[in-house]
mmCIF file of C-alpha atoms in Angstrom:
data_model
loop_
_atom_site.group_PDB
_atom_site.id
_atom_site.type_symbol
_atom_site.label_atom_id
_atom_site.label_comp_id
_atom_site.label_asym_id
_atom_site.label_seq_id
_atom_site.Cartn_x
_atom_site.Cartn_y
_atom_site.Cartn_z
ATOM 1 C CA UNK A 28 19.647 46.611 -31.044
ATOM 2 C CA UNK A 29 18.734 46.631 -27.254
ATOM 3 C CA UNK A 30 14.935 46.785 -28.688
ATOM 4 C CA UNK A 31 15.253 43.615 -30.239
ATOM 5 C CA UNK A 32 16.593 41.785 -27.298
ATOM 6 C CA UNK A 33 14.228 43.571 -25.301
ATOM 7 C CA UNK A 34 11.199 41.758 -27.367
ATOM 8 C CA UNK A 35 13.420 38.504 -27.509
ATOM 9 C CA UNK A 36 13.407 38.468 -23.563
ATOM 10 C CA UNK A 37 9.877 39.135 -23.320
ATOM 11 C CA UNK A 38 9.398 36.321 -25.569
ATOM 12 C CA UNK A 39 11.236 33.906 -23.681
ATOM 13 C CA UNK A 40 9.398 35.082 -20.300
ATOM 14 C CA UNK A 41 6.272 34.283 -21.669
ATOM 15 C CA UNK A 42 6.950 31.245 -22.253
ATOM 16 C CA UNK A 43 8.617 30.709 -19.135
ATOM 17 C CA UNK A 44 5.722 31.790 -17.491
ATOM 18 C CA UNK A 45 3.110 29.773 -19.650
ATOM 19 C CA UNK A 46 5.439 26.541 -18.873
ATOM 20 C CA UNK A 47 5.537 27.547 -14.882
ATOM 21 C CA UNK A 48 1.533 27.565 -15.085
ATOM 22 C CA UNK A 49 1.527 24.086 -17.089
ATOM 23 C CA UNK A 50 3.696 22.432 -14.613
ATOM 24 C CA UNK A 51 1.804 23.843 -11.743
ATOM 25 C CA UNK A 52 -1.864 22.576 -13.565
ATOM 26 C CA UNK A 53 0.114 19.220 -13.725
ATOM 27 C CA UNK A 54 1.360 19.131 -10.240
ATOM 28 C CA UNK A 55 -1.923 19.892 -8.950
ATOM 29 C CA UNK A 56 -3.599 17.150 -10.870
ATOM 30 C CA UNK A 57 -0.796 14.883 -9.734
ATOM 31 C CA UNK A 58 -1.787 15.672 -6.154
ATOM 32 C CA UNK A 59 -5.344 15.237 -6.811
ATOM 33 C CA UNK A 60 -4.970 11.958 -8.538
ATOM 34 C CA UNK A 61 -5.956 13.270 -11.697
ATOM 35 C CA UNK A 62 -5.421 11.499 -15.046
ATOM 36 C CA UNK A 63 -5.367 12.439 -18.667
ATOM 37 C CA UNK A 64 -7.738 9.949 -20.041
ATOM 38 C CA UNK A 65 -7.184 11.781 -23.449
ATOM 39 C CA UNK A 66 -3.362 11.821 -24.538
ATOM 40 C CA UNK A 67 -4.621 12.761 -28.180
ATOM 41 C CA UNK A 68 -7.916 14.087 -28.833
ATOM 42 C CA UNK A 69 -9.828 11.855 -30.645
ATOM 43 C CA UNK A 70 -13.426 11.343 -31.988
ATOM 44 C CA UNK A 71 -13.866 8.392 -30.118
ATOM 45 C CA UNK A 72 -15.038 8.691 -26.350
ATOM 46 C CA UNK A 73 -13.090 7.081 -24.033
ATOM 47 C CA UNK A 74 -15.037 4.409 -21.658
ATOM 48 C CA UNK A 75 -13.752 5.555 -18.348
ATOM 49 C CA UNK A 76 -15.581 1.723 -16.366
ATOM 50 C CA UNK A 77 -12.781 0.360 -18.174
ATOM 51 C CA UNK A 78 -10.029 2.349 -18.487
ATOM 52 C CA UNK A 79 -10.006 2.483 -14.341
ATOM 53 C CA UNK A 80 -10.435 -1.840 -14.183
ATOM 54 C CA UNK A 81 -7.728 -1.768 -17.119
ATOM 55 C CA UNK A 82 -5.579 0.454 -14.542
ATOM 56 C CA UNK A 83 -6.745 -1.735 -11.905
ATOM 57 C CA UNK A 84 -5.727 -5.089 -13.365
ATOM 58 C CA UNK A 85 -2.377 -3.175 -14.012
ATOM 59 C CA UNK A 86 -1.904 -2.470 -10.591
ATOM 60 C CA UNK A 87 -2.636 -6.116 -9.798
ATOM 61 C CA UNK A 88 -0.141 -7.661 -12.000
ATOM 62 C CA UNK A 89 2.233 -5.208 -10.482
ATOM 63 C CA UNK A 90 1.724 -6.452 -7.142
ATOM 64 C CA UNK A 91 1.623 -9.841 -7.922
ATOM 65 C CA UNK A 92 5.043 -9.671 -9.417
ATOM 66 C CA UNK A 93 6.180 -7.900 -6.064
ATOM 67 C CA UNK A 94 5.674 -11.402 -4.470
ATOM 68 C CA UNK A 95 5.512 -9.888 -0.667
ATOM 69 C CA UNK A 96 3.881 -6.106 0.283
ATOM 70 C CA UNK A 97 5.662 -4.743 3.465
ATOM 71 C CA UNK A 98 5.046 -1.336 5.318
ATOM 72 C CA UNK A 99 5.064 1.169 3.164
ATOM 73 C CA UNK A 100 4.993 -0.091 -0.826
ATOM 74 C CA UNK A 101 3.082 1.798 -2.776
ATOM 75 C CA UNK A 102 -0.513 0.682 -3.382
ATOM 76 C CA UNK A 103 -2.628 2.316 -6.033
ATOM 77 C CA UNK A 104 -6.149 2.057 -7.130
ATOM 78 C CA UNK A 105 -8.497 3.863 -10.071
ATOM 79 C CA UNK A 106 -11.746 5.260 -9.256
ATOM 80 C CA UNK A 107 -13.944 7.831 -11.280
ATOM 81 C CA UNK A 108 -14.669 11.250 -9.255
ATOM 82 C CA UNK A 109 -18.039 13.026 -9.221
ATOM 83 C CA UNK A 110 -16.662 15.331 -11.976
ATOM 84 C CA UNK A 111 -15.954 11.935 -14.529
ATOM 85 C CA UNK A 112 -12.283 12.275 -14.350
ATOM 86 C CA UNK A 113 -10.020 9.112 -13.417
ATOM 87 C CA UNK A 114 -8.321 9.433 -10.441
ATOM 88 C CA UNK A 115 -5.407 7.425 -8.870
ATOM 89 C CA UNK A 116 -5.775 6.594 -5.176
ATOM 90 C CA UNK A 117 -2.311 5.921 -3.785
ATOM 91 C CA UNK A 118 -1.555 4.921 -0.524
ATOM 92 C CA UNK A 119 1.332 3.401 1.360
ATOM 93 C CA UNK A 120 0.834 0.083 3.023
ATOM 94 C CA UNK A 121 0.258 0.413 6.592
ATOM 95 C CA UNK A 122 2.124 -1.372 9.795
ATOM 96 C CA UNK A 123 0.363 -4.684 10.972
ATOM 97 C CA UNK A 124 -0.639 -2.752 14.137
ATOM 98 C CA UNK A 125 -2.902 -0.342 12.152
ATOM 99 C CA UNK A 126 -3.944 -3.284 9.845
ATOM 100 C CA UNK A 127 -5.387 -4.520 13.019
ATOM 101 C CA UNK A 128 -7.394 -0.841 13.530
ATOM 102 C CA UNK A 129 -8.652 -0.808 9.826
ATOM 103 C CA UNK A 130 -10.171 -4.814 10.257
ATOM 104 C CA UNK A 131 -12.854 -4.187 12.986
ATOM 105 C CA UNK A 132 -15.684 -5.344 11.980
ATOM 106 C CA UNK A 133 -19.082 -5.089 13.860
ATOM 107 C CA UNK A 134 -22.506 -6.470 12.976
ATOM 108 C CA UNK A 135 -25.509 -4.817 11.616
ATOM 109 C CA UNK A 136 -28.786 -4.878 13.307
ATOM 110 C CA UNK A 137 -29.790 -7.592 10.716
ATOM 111 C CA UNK A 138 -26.910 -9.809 11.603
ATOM 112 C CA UNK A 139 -24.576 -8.789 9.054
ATOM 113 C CA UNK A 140 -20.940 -8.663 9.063
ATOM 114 C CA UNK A 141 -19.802 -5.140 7.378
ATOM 115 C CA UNK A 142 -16.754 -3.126 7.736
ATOM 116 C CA UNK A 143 -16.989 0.704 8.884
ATOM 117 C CA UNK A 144 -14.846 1.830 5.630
ATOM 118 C CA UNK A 145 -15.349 5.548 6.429
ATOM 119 C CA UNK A 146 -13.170 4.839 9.978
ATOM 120 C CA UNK A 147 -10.646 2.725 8.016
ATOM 121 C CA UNK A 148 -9.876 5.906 5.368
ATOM 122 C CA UNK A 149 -10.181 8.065 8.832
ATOM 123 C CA UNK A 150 -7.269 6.214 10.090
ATOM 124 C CA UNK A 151 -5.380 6.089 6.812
ATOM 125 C CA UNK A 152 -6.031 10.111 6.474
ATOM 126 C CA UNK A 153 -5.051 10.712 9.993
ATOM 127 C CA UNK A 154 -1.751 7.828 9.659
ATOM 128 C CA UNK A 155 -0.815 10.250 6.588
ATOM 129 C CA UNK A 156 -0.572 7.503 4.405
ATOM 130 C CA UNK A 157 -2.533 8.380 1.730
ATOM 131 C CA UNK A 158 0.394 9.834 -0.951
ATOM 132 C CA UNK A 159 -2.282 12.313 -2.950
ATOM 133 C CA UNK A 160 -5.276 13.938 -1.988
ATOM 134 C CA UNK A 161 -8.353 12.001 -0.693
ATOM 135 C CA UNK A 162 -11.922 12.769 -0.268
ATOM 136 C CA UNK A 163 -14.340 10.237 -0.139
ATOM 137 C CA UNK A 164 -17.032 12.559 -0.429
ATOM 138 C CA UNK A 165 -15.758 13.319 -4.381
ATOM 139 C CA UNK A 166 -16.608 9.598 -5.498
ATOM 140 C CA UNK A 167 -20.008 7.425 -6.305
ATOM 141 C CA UNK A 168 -21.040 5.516 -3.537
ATOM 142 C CA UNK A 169 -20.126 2.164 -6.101
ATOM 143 C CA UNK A 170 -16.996 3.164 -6.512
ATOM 144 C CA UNK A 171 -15.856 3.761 -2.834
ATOM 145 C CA UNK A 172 -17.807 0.268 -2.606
ATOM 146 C CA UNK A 173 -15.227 -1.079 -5.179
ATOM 147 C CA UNK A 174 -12.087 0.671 -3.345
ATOM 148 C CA UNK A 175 -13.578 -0.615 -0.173
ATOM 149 C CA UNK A 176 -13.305 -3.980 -1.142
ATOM 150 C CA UNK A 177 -9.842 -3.941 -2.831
ATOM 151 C CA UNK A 178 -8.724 -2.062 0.281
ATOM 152 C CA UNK A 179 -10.097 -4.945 2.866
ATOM 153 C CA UNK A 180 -9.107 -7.706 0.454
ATOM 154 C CA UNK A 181 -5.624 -6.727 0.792
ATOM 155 C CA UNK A 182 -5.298 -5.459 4.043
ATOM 156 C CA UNK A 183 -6.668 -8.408 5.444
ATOM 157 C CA UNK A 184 -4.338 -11.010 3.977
ATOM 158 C CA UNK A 185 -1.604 -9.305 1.801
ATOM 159 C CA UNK A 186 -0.500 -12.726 0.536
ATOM 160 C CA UNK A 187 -3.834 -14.337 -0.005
ATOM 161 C CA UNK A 188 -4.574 -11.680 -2.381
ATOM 162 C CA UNK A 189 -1.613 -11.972 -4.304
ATOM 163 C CA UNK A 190 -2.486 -15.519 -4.799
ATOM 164 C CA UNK A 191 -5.798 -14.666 -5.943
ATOM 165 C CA UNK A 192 -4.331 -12.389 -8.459
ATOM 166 C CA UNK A 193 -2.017 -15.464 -9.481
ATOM 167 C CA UNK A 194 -4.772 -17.729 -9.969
ATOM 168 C CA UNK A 195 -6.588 -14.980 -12.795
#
């Protein structure tokens, strides 16, 4: 009899334990920003350009129907990693005063206006706003381009760009 509930508790711990290392796989791709682009396995590739601006427009709508972002609401944004894996970018909306910080601008050598984005996710890192894990160094340089411009786009005017995303 004991033998039996002997096996029966095994059982049960390893499958305690193989949940315990499931949730902890999860958990760590939560904090990395990692999505599942594959619920169900299917034949069919998935097209990762436009799953991420699906997400994106997503996000959009969602802020659009927030009608006013204040100091720290939730901002998200979709970007493929170096290892072709979607990743969520979440950060919380910063005070005005570091708005100001992220918006210096300086000109090139050629006259152009450009935006030091590296400093702005410096000041974000270092303002522990970002929710998950951040590196820019794990993302192509046209989608950092693509995060940098969301990013300045909203920072800049908060309610200009939910009028642009209005007007789509």
């Amino acid at each position: 009899m004991e033998k039996r509930n002997l096996k029966a508790n095994n059982f049960d711990k390893d499958n305690e334990i193989k949940k315990i290392q499931e949730d902890y796989l999860q958990e760590i791709k939560n904090d990395s920003g990692i999505i599942d682009s594959l619920i169900q396995p299917t034949e069919e590739p998935v097209n990762l350009e436009l799953l991420a601006k699906e997400k994106n427009l997503q996000e959009a709508l969602r802020l659009k129907n927030e009608t006013k972002i204040k100091q720290g609401d939730r901002i998200n944004y979709f970007m493929i990693d170096l290892d072709e894996r979607l990743r969520e970018i979440s950060f919380k909306f910063p005070a005005t005063k570091l708005i100001i910080e992220l918006s210096e601008y300086g000109i090139s050598s050629d006259g152009r206006l450009f935006l030091d984005l590296t400093k702005s996710v410096d000041l974000l890192i270092k303002n522990n706003l970002f929710i998950n894990k951040f590196d820019i160094d794990e993302f192509y340089q046209d989608q950092i381009e693509g995060f940098g411009g969301f990013l300045i786009g909203l920072l800049r005017n908060p309610r200009k760009f939910i009028q642009d995303i209005s007007e789509r």
